Amino acid sequence: VPLSARKAAGGSSEGYAPFLQLPHFSEAVVKKIARKKVRTFQDFRDMTPDERADLLTQVAGFSNGESHDVEMVLEMMPSVTID
């Protein structure tokens, strides 16, 4: 099965692929955060940096440095909205 065809827990239509672009992420990490109602990559991006840091350190077991790495990459990623 192609990676892009895999679905995150909870039936997300976008699957794991967007999350796997982030440092330190694996399918196991995506499953852990999905249990906390973060079902889509947009849900994850919509969180405040502090909320993401708490989620990643407390739920996914990331260190503060790993959480910071994720924030750095998120800052570099473009965000497109269509009106």
mmCIF file of N, CA and C in Angstrom:
data_model
loop_
_atom_site.group_PDB
_atom_site.id
_atom_site.type_symbol
_atom_site.label_atom_id
_atom_site.label_comp_id
_atom_site.label_asym_id
_atom_site.label_seq_id
_atom_site.Cartn_x
_atom_site.Cartn_y
_atom_site.Cartn_z
ATOM 1 N N VAL A 1 0.856 -1.181 0.000
ATOM 2 C CA VAL A 1 0.000 0.000 0.000
ATOM 3 C C VAL A 1 0.893 1.233 0.000
ATOM 4 N N PRO A 2 0.668 2.155 -0.930
ATOM 5 C CA PRO A 2 1.470 3.381 -0.941
ATOM 6 C C PRO A 2 1.257 4.175 0.343
ATOM 7 N N LEU A 3 2.291 4.842 0.805
ATOM 8 C CA LEU A 3 2.222 5.615 2.034
ATOM 9 C C LEU A 3 1.092 6.632 1.978
ATOM 10 N N SER A 4 0.896 7.278 0.842
ATOM 11 C CA SER A 4 -0.134 8.306 0.735
ATOM 12 C C SER A 4 -1.539 7.738 0.856
ATOM 13 N N ALA A 5 -1.690 6.439 0.664
ATOM 14 C CA ALA A 5 -3.006 5.818 0.736
ATOM 15 C C ALA A 5 -3.363 5.385 2.156
ATOM 16 N N ARG A 6 -2.414 5.405 3.054
ATOM 17 C CA ARG A 6 -2.682 4.981 4.421
ATOM 18 C C ARG A 6 -3.493 6.045 5.144
ATOM 19 N N LYS A 7 -4.371 5.599 5.981
ATOM 20 C CA LYS A 7 -5.255 6.506 6.700
ATOM 21 C C LYS A 7 -4.848 6.573 8.167
ATOM 22 N N ALA A 8 -4.970 7.760 8.742
ATOM 23 C CA ALA A 8 -4.722 7.918 10.170
ATOM 24 C C ALA A 8 -5.882 7.327 10.947
ATOM 25 N N ALA A 9 -5.649 7.029 12.206
ATOM 26 C CA ALA A 9 -6.717 6.502 13.046
ATOM 27 C C ALA A 9 -7.878 7.479 13.054
ATOM 28 N N GLY A 10 -9.074 6.972 13.035
ATOM 29 C CA GLY A 10 -10.239 7.831 13.053
ATOM 30 C C GLY A 10 -10.775 8.130 11.672
ATOM 31 N N GLY A 11 -10.164 7.587 10.641
ATOM 32 C CA GLY A 11 -10.696 7.742 9.306
ATOM 33 C C GLY A 11 -10.353 9.046 8.623
ATOM 34 N N SER A 12 -9.282 9.706 9.014
ATOM 35 C CA SER A 12 -8.888 10.949 8.345
ATOM 36 C C SER A 12 -8.636 10.691 6.873
ATOM 37 N N SER A 13 -9.126 11.596 6.045
ATOM 38 C CA SER A 13 -8.991 11.392 4.604
ATOM 39 C C SER A 13 -7.596 11.721 4.091
ATOM 40 N N GLU A 14 -6.811 12.464 4.855
ATOM 41 C CA GLU A 14 -5.492 12.848 4.356
ATOM 42 C C GLU A 14 -4.393 11.852 4.711
ATOM 43 N N GLY A 15 -4.633 10.990 5.672
ATOM 44 C CA GLY A 15 -3.669 9.968 6.016
ATOM 45 C C GLY A 15 -2.481 10.483 6.805
ATOM 46 N N TYR A 16 -1.421 9.671 6.827
ATOM 47 C CA TYR A 16 -0.219 9.970 7.600
ATOM 48 C C TYR A 16 0.741 10.918 6.901
ATOM 49 N N ALA A 17 0.698 10.979 5.596
ATOM 50 C CA ALA A 17 1.742 11.643 4.806
ATOM 51 C C ALA A 17 2.087 13.055 5.271
ATOM 52 N N PRO A 18 1.128 13.943 5.532
ATOM 53 C CA PRO A 18 1.520 15.293 5.964
ATOM 54 C C PRO A 18 2.313 15.288 7.271
ATOM 55 N N PHE A 19 1.913 14.416 8.198
ATOM 56 C CA PHE A 19 2.611 14.351 9.481
ATOM 57 C C PHE A 19 4.026 13.801 9.321
ATOM 58 N N LEU A 20 4.208 12.877 8.391
ATOM 59 C CA LEU A 20 5.518 12.246 8.218
ATOM 60 C C LEU A 20 6.538 13.186 7.590
ATOM 61 N N GLN A 21 6.099 14.369 7.163
ATOM 62 C CA GLN A 21 7.042 15.385 6.681
ATOM 63 C C GLN A 21 7.743 16.075 7.850
ATOM 64 N N LEU A 22 7.199 15.922 9.031
ATOM 65 C CA LEU A 22 7.750 16.583 10.214
ATOM 66 C C LEU A 22 8.842 15.725 10.843
ATOM 67 N N PRO A 23 9.848 16.376 11.429
ATOM 68 C CA PRO A 23 10.932 15.609 12.063
ATOM 69 C C PRO A 23 10.425 14.812 13.266
ATOM 70 N N HIS A 24 10.978 13.641 13.448
ATOM 71 C CA HIS A 24 10.723 12.766 14.596
ATOM 72 C C HIS A 24 9.347 12.090 14.563
ATOM 73 N N PHE A 25 8.566 12.298 13.507
ATOM 74 C CA PHE A 25 7.232 11.690 13.420
ATOM 75 C C PHE A 25 7.309 10.316 12.779
ATOM 76 N N SER A 26 6.456 9.425 13.263
ATOM 77 C CA SER A 26 6.284 8.086 12.690
ATOM 78 C C SER A 26 4.795 7.786 12.727
ATOM 79 N N GLU A 27 4.404 6.678 12.145
ATOM 80 C CA GLU A 27 2.997 6.291 12.190
ATOM 81 C C GLU A 27 2.531 6.120 13.638
ATOM 82 N N ALA A 28 3.402 5.610 14.484
ATOM 83 C CA ALA A 28 3.038 5.418 15.894
ATOM 84 C C ALA A 28 2.737 6.749 16.573
ATOM 85 N N VAL A 29 3.522 7.776 16.269
ATOM 86 C CA VAL A 29 3.290 9.101 16.849
ATOM 87 C C VAL A 29 1.952 9.656 16.367
ATOM 88 N N VAL A 30 1.653 9.498 15.079
ATOM 89 C CA VAL A 30 0.381 9.980 14.524
ATOM 90 C C VAL A 30 -0.786 9.289 15.223
ATOM 91 N N LYS A 31 -0.667 8.001 15.467
ATOM 92 C CA LYS A 31 -1.731 7.269 16.159
ATOM 93 C C LYS A 31 -1.918 7.779 17.584
ATOM 94 N N LYS A 32 -0.812 8.079 18.262
ATOM 95 C CA LYS A 32 -0.904 8.591 19.635
ATOM 96 C C LYS A 32 -1.617 9.932 19.679
ATOM 97 N N ILE A 33 -1.269 10.839 18.782
ATOM 98 C CA ILE A 33 -1.911 12.159 18.830
ATOM 99 C C ILE A 33 -3.344 12.101 18.308
ATOM 100 N N ALA A 34 -3.645 11.135 17.450
ATOM 101 C CA ALA A 34 -5.019 10.981 16.959
ATOM 102 C C ALA A 34 -5.962 10.602 18.102
ATOM 103 N N ARG A 35 -5.441 9.901 19.086
ATOM 104 C CA ARG A 35 -6.256 9.540 20.249
ATOM 105 C C ARG A 35 -6.661 10.769 21.048
ATOM 106 N N LYS A 36 -5.935 11.865 20.876
ATOM 107 C CA LYS A 36 -6.226 13.117 21.585
ATOM 108 C C LYS A 36 -7.020 14.083 20.704
ATOM 109 N N LYS A 37 -7.747 13.545 19.746
ATOM 110 C CA LYS A 37 -8.648 14.308 18.880
ATOM 111 C C LYS A 37 -7.945 15.209 17.874
ATOM 112 N N VAL A 38 -6.675 14.958 17.609
ATOM 113 C CA VAL A 38 -5.982 15.658 16.531
ATOM 114 C C VAL A 38 -6.039 14.721 15.338
ATOM 115 N N ARG A 39 -7.047 14.898 14.505
ATOM 116 C CA ARG A 39 -7.333 13.953 13.424
ATOM 117 C C ARG A 39 -6.700 14.335 12.093
ATOM 118 N N THR A 40 -6.472 15.631 11.885
ATOM 119 C CA THR A 40 -5.924 16.076 10.601
ATOM 120 C C THR A 40 -4.700 16.940 10.828
ATOM 121 N N PHE A 41 -3.930 17.096 9.776
ATOM 122 C CA PHE A 41 -2.752 17.958 9.848
ATOM 123 C C PHE A 41 -3.184 19.400 10.120
ATOM 124 N N GLN A 42 -4.323 19.803 9.557
ATOM 125 C CA GLN A 42 -4.817 21.162 9.800
ATOM 126 C C GLN A 42 -5.187 21.350 11.269
ATOM 127 N N ASP A 43 -5.778 20.334 11.893
ATOM 128 C CA ASP A 43 -6.051 20.406 13.338
ATOM 129 C C ASP A 43 -4.758 20.666 14.096
ATOM 130 N N PHE A 44 -3.716 19.962 13.704
ATOM 131 C CA PHE A 44 -2.416 20.097 14.355
ATOM 132 C C PHE A 44 -1.848 21.505 14.154
ATOM 133 N N ARG A 45 -1.921 22.005 12.927
ATOM 134 C CA ARG A 45 -1.407 23.351 12.634
ATOM 135 C C ARG A 45 -2.213 24.443 13.326
ATOM 136 N N ASP A 46 -3.500 24.205 13.528
ATOM 137 C CA ASP A 46 -4.372 25.204 14.152
ATOM 138 C C ASP A 46 -4.139 25.347 15.654
ATOM 139 N N MET A 47 -3.441 24.402 16.237
ATOM 140 C CA MET A 47 -3.133 24.488 17.663
ATOM 141 C C MET A 47 -2.104 25.593 17.893
ATOM 142 N N THR A 48 -2.091 26.153 19.111
ATOM 143 C CA THR A 48 -1.057 27.131 19.453
ATOM 144 C C THR A 48 0.265 26.375 19.634
ATOM 145 N N PRO A 49 1.385 27.072 19.504
ATOM 146 C CA PRO A 49 2.674 26.404 19.734
ATOM 147 C C PRO A 49 2.766 25.736 21.113
ATOM 148 N N ASP A 50 2.201 26.381 22.135
ATOM 149 C CA ASP A 50 2.234 25.779 23.473
ATOM 150 C C ASP A 50 1.396 24.515 23.543
ATOM 151 N N GLU A 51 0.221 24.530 22.886
ATOM 152 C CA GLU A 51 -0.625 23.332 22.860
ATOM 153 C C GLU A 51 0.085 22.190 22.136
ATOM 154 N N ARG A 52 0.737 22.511 21.013
ATOM 155 C CA ARG A 52 1.475 21.477 20.275
ATOM 156 C C ARG A 52 2.615 20.927 21.116
ATOM 157 N N ALA A 53 3.342 21.821 21.788
ATOM 158 C CA ALA A 53 4.470 21.374 22.613
ATOM 159 C C ALA A 53 3.986 20.438 23.717
ATOM 160 N N ASP A 54 2.881 20.797 24.361
ATOM 161 C CA ASP A 54 2.330 19.929 25.410
ATOM 162 C C ASP A 54 1.916 18.580 24.841
ATOM 163 N N LEU A 55 1.233 18.608 23.711
ATOM 164 C CA LEU A 55 0.790 17.366 23.072
ATOM 165 C C LEU A 55 1.981 16.477 22.731
ATOM 166 N N LEU A 56 2.993 17.068 22.117
ATOM 167 C CA LEU A 56 4.135 16.276 21.669
ATOM 168 C C LEU A 56 4.970 15.743 22.827
ATOM 169 N N THR A 57 5.141 16.537 23.878
ATOM 170 C CA THR A 57 5.966 16.071 24.992
ATOM 171 C C THR A 57 5.200 15.111 25.902
ATOM 172 N N GLN A 58 3.921 15.383 26.141
ATOM 173 C CA GLN A 58 3.159 14.563 27.083
ATOM 174 C C GLN A 58 2.555 13.313 26.437
ATOM 175 N N VAL A 59 2.086 13.431 25.199
ATOM 176 C CA VAL A 59 1.395 12.305 24.556
ATOM 177 C C VAL A 59 2.345 11.487 23.691
ATOM 178 N N ALA A 60 3.146 12.187 22.874
ATOM 179 C CA ALA A 60 4.007 11.478 21.935
ATOM 180 C C ALA A 60 5.381 11.152 22.508
ATOM 181 N N GLY A 61 5.710 11.716 23.669
ATOM 182 C CA GLY A 61 6.982 11.396 24.299
ATOM 183 C C GLY A 61 8.178 12.120 23.706
ATOM 184 N N PHE A 62 7.941 13.240 23.015
ATOM 185 C CA PHE A 62 9.043 14.008 22.433
ATOM 186 C C PHE A 62 9.771 14.773 23.531
ATOM 187 N N SER A 63 11.053 15.021 23.302
ATOM 188 C CA SER A 63 11.805 15.900 24.193
ATOM 189 C C SER A 63 11.471 17.345 23.819
ATOM 190 N N ASN A 64 11.875 18.295 24.659
ATOM 191 C CA ASN A 64 11.651 19.703 24.332
ATOM 192 C C ASN A 64 12.363 20.080 23.034
ATOM 193 N N GLY A 65 13.537 19.540 22.811
ATOM 194 C CA GLY A 65 14.289 19.808 21.588
ATOM 195 C C GLY A 65 13.590 19.273 20.354
ATOM 196 N N GLU A 66 13.043 18.067 20.459
ATOM 197 C CA GLU A 66 12.310 17.486 19.329
ATOM 198 C C GLU A 66 11.049 18.294 19.027
ATOM 199 N N SER A 67 10.366 18.737 20.070
ATOM 200 C CA SER A 67 9.183 19.569 19.890
ATOM 201 C C SER A 67 9.557 20.877 19.206
ATOM 202 N N HIS A 68 10.687 21.445 19.592
ATOM 203 C CA HIS A 68 11.172 22.678 18.968
ATOM 204 C C HIS A 68 11.494 22.452 17.489
ATOM 205 N N ASP A 69 12.084 21.308 17.166
ATOM 206 C CA ASP A 69 12.366 20.967 15.761
ATOM 207 C C ASP A 69 11.085 20.982 14.933
ATOM 208 N N VAL A 70 10.014 20.422 15.497
ATOM 209 C CA VAL A 70 8.730 20.390 14.792
ATOM 210 C C VAL A 70 8.236 21.819 14.558
ATOM 211 N N GLU A 71 8.333 22.669 15.557
ATOM 212 C CA GLU A 71 7.890 24.063 15.408
ATOM 213 C C GLU A 71 8.691 24.789 14.320
ATOM 214 N N MET A 72 9.981 24.532 14.269
ATOM 215 C CA MET A 72 10.824 25.177 13.254
ATOM 216 C C MET A 72 10.367 24.789 11.846
ATOM 217 N N VAL A 73 10.070 23.517 11.641
ATOM 218 C CA VAL A 73 9.624 23.053 10.326
ATOM 219 C C VAL A 73 8.244 23.614 10.004
ATOM 220 N N LEU A 74 7.336 23.637 10.982
ATOM 221 C CA LEU A 74 5.999 24.188 10.747
ATOM 222 C C LEU A 74 6.068 25.657 10.331
ATOM 223 N N GLU A 75 7.012 26.391 10.905
ATOM 224 C CA GLU A 75 7.182 27.802 10.535
ATOM 225 C C GLU A 75 7.622 27.948 9.081
ATOM 226 N N MET A 76 8.351 26.982 8.569
ATOM 227 C CA MET A 76 8.844 27.042 7.192
ATOM 228 C C MET A 76 7.809 26.588 6.168
ATOM 229 N N MET A 77 6.829 25.801 6.621
ATOM 230 C CA MET A 77 5.828 25.260 5.688
ATOM 231 C C MET A 77 4.811 26.338 5.297
ATOM 232 N N PRO A 78 4.527 26.442 4.017
ATOM 233 C CA PRO A 78 3.514 27.406 3.598
ATOM 234 C C PRO A 78 2.125 26.938 4.004
ATOM 235 N N SER A 79 1.255 27.885 4.234
ATOM 236 C CA SER A 79 -0.146 27.578 4.542
ATOM 237 C C SER A 79 -1.008 28.309 3.535
ATOM 238 N N VAL A 80 -1.838 27.573 2.820
ATOM 239 C CA VAL A 80 -2.661 28.154 1.758
ATOM 240 C C VAL A 80 -4.126 28.075 2.177
ATOM 241 N N THR A 81 -4.826 29.191 2.049
ATOM 242 C CA THR A 81 -6.259 29.197 2.274
ATOM 243 C C THR A 81 -6.953 29.682 1.012
ATOM 244 N N ILE A 82 -8.096 29.087 0.742
ATOM 245 C CA ILE A 82 -8.861 29.446 -0.445
ATOM 246 C C ILE A 82 -10.188 30.023 0.008
ATOM 247 N N ASP A 83 -10.484 31.215 -0.456
ATOM 248 C CA ASP A 83 -11.755 31.860 -0.095
ATOM 249 C C ASP A 83 -12.828 31.563 -1.112
#
